[in-house]
PDB file of C-alpha atoms in Angstrom:
ATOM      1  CA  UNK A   1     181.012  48.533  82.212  1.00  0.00           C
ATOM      2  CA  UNK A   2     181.892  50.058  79.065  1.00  0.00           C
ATOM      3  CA  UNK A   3     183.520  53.603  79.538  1.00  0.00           C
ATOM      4  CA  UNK A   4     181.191  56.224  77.613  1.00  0.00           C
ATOM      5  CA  UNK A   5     182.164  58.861  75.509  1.00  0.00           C
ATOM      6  CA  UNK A   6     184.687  61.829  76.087  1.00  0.00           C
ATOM      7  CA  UNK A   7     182.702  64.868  77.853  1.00  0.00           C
ATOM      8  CA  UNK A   8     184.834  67.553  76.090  1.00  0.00           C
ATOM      9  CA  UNK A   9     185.959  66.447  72.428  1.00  0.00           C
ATOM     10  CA  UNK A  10     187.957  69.699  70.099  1.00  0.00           C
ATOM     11  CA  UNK A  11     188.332  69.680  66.416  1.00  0.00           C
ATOM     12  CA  UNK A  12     192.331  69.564  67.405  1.00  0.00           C
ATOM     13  CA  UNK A  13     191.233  65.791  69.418  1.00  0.00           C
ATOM     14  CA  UNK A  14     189.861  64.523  66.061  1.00  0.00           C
ATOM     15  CA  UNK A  15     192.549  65.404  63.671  1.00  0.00           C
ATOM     16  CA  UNK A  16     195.137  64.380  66.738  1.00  0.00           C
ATOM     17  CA  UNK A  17     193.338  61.009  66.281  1.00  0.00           C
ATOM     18  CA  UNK A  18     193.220  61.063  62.723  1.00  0.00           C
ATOM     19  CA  UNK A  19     196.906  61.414  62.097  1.00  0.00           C
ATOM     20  CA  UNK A  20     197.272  58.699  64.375  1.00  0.00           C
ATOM     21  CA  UNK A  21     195.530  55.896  62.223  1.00  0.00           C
ATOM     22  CA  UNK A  22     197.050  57.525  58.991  1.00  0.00           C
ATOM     23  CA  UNK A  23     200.472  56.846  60.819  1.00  0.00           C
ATOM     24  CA  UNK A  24     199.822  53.520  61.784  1.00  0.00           C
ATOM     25  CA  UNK A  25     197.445  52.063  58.799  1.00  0.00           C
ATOM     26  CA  UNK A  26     197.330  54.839  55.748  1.00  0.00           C
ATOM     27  CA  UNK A  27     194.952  57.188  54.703  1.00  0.00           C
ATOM     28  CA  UNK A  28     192.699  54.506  52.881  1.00  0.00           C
ATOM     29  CA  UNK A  29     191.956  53.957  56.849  1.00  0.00           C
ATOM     30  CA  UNK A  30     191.089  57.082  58.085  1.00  0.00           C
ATOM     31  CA  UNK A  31     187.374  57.597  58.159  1.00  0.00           C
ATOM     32  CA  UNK A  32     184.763  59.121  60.070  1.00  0.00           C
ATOM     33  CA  UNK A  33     183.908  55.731  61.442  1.00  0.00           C
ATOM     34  CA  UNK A  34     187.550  54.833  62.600  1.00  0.00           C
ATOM     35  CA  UNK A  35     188.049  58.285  64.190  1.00  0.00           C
ATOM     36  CA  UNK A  36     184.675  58.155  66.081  1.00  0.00           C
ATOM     37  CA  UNK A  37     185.767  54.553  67.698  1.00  0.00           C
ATOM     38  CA  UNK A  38     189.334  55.434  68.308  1.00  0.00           C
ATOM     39  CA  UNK A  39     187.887  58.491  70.719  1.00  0.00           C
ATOM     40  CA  UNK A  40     184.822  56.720  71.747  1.00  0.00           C
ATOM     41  CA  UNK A  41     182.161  58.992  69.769  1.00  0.00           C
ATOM     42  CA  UNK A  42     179.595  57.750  68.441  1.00  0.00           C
ATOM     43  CA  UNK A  43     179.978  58.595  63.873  1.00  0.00           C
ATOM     44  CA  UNK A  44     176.665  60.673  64.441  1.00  0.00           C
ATOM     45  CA  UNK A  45     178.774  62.792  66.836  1.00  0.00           C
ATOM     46  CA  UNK A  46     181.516  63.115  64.722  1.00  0.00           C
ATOM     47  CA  UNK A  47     179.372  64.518  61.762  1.00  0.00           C
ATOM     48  CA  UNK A  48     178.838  67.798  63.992  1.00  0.00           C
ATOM     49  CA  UNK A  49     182.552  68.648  63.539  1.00  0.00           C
ATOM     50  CA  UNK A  50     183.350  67.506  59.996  1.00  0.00           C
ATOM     51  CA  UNK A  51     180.749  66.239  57.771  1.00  0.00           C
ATOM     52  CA  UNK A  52     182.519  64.326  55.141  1.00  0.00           C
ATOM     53  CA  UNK A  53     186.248  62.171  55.638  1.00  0.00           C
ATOM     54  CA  UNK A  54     187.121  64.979  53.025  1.00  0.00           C
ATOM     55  CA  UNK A  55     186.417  67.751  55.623  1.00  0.00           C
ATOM     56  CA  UNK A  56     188.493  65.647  57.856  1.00  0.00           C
ATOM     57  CA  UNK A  57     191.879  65.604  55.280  1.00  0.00           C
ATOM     58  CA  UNK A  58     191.027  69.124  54.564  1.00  0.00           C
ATOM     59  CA  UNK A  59     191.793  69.982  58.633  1.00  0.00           C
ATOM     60  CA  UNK A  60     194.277  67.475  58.768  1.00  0.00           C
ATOM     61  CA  UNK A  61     196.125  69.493  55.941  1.00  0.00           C
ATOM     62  CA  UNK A  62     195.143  72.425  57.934  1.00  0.00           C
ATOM     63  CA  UNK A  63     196.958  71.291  60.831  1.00  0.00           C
ATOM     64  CA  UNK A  64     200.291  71.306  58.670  1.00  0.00           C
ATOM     65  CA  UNK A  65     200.115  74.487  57.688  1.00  0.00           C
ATOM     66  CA  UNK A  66     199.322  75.791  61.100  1.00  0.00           C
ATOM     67  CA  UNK A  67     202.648  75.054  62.469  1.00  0.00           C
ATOM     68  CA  UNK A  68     204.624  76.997  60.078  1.00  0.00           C
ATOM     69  CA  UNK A  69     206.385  80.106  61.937  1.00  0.00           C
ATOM     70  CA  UNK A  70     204.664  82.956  59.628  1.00  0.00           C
ATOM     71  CA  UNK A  71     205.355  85.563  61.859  1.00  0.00           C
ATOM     72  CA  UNK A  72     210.090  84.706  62.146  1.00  0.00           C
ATOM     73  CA  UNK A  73     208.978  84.777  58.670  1.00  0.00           C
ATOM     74  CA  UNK A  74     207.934  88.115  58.111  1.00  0.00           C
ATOM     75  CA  UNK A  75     210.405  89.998  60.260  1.00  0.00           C
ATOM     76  CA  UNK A  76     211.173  92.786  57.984  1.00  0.00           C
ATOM     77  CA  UNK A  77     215.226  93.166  59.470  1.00  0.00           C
ATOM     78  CA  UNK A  78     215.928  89.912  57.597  1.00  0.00           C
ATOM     79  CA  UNK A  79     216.505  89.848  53.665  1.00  0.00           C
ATOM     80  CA  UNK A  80     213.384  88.651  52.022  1.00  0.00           C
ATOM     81  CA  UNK A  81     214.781  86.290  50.060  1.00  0.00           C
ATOM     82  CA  UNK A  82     216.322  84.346  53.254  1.00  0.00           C
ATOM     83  CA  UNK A  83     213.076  84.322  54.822  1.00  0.00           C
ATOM     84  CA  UNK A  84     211.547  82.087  51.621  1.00  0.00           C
ATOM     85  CA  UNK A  85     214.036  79.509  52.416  1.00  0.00           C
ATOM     86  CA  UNK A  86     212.992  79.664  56.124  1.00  0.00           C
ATOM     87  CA  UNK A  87     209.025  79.740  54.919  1.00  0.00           C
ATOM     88  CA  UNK A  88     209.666  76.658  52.679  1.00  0.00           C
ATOM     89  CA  UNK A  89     212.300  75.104  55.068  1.00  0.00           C
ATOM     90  CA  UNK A  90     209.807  75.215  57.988  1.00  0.00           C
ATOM     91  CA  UNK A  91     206.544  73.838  55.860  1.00  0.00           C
ATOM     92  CA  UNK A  92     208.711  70.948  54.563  1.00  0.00           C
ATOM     93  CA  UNK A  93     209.360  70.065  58.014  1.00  0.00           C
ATOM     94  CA  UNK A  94     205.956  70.361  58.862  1.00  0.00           C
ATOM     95  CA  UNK A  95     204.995  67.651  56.189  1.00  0.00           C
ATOM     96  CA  UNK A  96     207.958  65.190  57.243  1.00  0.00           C
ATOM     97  CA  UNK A  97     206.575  64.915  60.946  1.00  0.00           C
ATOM     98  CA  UNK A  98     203.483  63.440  59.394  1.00  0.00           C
ATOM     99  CA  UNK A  99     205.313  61.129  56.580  1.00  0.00           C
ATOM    100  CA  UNK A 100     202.852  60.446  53.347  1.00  0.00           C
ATOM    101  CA  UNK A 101     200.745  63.379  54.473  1.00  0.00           C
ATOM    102  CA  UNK A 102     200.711  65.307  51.266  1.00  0.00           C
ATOM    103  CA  UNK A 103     199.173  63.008  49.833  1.00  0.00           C
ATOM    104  CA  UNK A 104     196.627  64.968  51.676  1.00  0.00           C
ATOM    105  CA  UNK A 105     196.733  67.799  49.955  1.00  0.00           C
ATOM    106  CA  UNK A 106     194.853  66.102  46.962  1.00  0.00           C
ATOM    107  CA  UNK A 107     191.689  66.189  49.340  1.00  0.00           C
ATOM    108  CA  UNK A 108     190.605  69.884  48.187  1.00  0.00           C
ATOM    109  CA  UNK A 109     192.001  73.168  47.631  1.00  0.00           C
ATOM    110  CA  UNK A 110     193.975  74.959  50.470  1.00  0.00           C
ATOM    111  CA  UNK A 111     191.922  77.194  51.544  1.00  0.00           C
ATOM    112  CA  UNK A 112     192.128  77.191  54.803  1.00  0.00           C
ATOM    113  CA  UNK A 113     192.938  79.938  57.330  1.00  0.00           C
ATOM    114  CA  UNK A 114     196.355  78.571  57.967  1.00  0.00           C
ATOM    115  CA  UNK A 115     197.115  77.222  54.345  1.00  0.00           C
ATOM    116  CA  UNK A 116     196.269  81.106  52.958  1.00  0.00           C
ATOM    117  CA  UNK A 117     197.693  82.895  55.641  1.00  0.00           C
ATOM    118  CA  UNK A 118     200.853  81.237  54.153  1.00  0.00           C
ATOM    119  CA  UNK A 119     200.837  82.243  50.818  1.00  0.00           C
ATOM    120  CA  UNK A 120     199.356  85.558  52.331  1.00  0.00           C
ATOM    121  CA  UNK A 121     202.917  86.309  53.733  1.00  0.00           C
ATOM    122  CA  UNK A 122     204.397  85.114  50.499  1.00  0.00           C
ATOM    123  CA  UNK A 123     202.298  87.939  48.721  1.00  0.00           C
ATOM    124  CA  UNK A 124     203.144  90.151  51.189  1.00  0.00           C
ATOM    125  CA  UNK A 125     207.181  89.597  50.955  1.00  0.00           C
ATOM    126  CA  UNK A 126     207.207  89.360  47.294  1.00  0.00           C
ATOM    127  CA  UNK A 127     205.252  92.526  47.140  1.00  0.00           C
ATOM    128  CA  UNK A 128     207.771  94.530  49.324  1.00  0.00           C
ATOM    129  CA  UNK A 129     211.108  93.246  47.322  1.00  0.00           C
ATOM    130  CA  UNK A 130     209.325  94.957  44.808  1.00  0.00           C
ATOM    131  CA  UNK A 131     206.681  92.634  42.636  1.00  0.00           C
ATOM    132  CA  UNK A 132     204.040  93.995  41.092  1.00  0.00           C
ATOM    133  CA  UNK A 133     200.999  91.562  42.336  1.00  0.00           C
ATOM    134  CA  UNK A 134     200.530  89.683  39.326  1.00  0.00           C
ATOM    135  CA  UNK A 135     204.088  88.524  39.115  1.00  0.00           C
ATOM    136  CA  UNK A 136     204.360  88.057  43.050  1.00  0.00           C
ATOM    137  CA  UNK A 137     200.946  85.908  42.398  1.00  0.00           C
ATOM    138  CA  UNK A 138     203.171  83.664  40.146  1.00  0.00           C
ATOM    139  CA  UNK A 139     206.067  83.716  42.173  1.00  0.00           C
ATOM    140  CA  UNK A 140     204.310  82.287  45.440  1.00  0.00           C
ATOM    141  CA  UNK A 141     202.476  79.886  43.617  1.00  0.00           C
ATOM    142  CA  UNK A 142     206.143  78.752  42.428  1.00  0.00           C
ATOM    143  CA  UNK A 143     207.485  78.358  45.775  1.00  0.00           C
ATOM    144  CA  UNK A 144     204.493  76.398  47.225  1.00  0.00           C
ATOM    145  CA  UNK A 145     204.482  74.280  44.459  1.00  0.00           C
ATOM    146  CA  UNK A 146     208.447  73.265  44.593  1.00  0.00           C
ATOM    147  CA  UNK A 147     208.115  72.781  48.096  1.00  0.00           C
ATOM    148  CA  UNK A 148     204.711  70.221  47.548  1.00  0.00           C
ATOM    149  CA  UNK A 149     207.019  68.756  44.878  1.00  0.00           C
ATOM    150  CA  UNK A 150     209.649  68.121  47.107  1.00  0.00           C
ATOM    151  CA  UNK A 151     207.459  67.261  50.060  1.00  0.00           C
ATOM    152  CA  UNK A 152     206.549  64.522  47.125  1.00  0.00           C
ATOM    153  CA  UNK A 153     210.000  63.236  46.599  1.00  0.00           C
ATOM    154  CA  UNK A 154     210.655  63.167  50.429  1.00  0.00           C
ATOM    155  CA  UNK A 155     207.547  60.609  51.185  1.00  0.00           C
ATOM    156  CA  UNK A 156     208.825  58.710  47.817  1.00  0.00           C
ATOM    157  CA  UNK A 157     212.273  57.765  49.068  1.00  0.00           C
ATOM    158  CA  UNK A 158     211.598  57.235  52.399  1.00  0.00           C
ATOM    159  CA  UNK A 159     209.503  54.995  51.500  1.00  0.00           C
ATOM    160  CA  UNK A 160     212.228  53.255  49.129  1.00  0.00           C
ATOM    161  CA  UNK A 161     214.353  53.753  51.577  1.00  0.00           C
ATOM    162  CA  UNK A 162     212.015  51.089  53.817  1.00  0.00           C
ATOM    163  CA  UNK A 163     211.414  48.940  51.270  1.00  0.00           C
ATOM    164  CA  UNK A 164     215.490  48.376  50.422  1.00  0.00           C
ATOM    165  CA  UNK A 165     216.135  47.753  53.792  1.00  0.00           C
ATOM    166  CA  UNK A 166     213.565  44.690  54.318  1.00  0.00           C
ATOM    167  CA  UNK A 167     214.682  43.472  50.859  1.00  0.00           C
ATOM    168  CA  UNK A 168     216.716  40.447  50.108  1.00  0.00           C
ATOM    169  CA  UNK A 169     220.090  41.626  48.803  1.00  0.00           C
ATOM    170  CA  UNK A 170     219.946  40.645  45.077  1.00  0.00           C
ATOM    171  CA  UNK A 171     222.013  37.929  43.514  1.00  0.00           C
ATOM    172  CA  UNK A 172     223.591  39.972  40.878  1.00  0.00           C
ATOM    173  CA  UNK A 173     223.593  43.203  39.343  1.00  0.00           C
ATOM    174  CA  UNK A 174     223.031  44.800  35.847  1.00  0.00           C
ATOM    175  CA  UNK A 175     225.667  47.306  34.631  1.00  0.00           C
ATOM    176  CA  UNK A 176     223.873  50.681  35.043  1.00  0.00           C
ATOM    177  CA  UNK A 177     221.489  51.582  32.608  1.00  0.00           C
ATOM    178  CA  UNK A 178     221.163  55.344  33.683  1.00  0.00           C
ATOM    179  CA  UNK A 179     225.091  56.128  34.135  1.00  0.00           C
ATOM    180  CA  UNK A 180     224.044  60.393  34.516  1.00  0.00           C
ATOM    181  CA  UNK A 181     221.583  59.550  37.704  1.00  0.00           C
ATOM    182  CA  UNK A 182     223.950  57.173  39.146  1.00  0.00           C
ATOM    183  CA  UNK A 183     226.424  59.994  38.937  1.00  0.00           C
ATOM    184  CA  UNK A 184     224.469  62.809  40.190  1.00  0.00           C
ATOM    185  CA  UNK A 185     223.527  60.643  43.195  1.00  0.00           C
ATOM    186  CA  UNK A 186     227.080  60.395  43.906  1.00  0.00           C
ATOM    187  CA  UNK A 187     228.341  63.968  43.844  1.00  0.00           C
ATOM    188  CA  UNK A 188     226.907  64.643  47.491  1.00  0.00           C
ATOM    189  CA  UNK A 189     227.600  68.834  48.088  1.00  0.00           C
ATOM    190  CA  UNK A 190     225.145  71.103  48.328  1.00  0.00           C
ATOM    191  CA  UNK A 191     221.170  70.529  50.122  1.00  0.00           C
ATOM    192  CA  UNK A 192     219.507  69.637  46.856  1.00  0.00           C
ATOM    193  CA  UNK A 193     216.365  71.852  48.588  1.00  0.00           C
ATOM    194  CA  UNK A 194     218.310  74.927  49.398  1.00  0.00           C
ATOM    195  CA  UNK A 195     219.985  74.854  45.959  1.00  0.00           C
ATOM    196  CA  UNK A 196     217.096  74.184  43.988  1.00  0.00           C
ATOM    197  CA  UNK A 197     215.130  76.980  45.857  1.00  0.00           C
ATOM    198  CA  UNK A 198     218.079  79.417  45.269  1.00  0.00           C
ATOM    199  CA  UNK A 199     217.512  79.173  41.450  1.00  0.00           C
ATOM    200  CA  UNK A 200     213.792  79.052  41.559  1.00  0.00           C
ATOM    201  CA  UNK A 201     214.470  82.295  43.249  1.00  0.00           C
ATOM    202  CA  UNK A 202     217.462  83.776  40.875  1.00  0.00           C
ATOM    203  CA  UNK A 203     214.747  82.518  38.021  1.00  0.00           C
ATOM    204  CA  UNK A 204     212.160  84.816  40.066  1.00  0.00           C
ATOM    205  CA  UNK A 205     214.735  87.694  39.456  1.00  0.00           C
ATOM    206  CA  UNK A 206     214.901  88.027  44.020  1.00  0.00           C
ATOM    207  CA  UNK A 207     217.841  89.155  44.952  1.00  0.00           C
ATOM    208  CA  UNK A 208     220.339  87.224  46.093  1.00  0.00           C
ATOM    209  CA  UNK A 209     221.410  88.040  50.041  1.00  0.00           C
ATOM    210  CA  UNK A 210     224.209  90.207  50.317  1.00  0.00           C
TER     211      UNK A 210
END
């Protein structure tokens, strides 16, 4: 006999499920349908959670955001400026657990409880070092947008990173053609994140930790 559906289904089951097929097929697979078989609901069911696949990306974004430590993040005895790089640190992380998920973040605004109460505490700290709103608006806006960007660049070379390593090795190879890249990839040193935060934030004018 063929088992019936779950009795007790959350909104945390669905997206659970959902980032499973996006891990295993892509996002062009993730659908109302797919999510309703892989949990045995019926897609009539699933429309009183989320009504649209778009609702759906929208919570799985949601998710990301939720697991960001806001509140290590807004302990006051800690310079504020160290606890941006432990805000954008932690949401990067987030995003690389679920690889190719910000691709998500394309599916609507973030608006979200979790996705504001993160810039919320960016507000807040840029506020208390000092901004007037209106600059600390610009500043937060900054830092989610570098980490996005970077988020970006992660997904992009992991996924390079795949492709080189089921790739026949080529026959021959052409003298460089972009000498400067191929030199900057070598120098190694510093986290390219850290270091590129650090002078979004000396660019900011926020002080640098003493």
């Amino acid at each position: 006999m063929k088992p019936g559906p779950r009795r007790s289904i959350s909104q945390a089951d669905i997206v659970d499920a959902a980032f499973e097929i996006f891990e295993e097929k892509g996002g062009d697979a993730v659908s109302i349908r797919g999510v309703a078989a892989r949990l045995g609901l019926t897609p009539t069911a699933m429309y009183t959670y989320f009504t649209s696949k778009n609702a759906l990306e929208r919570a799985m974004v949601e998710q990301v955001f939720s697991g960001v430590d806001l509140a290590a993040a807004s302990d006051p005895s800690v310079a504020w400026r160290a606890r941006v790089h432990r805000l954008a640190g932690d949401l990067r992380a987030r995003f690389a657990e679920h690889q190719g998920s910000i691709v998500l973040v394309a599916s609507g605004p973030l608006d979200g409880r979790h996705a504001l109460s993160f810039g919320e505490t960016l507000l807040e700290g840029f506020t208390s070092d000092g901004m007037p709103l209106a600059d600390a608006s610009r500043a937060a806006a900054a830092v989610r947008a570098y980490v996005l960007g970077a988020v970006t660049v992660d997904a992009s070379e992991t996924g390079r990173d795949a492709d080189a390593a089921d790739a026949p090795a080529p026959l021959w190879t052409e003298a460089t053609q972009h000498p400067l890249t191929e030199a900057a990839d070598l120098l190694g040193g510093a986290d390219p994140f850290d270091d590129g935060l650090a002078r979004l934030l000396d660019g900011l004018g926020v002080a640098a930790v003493a």
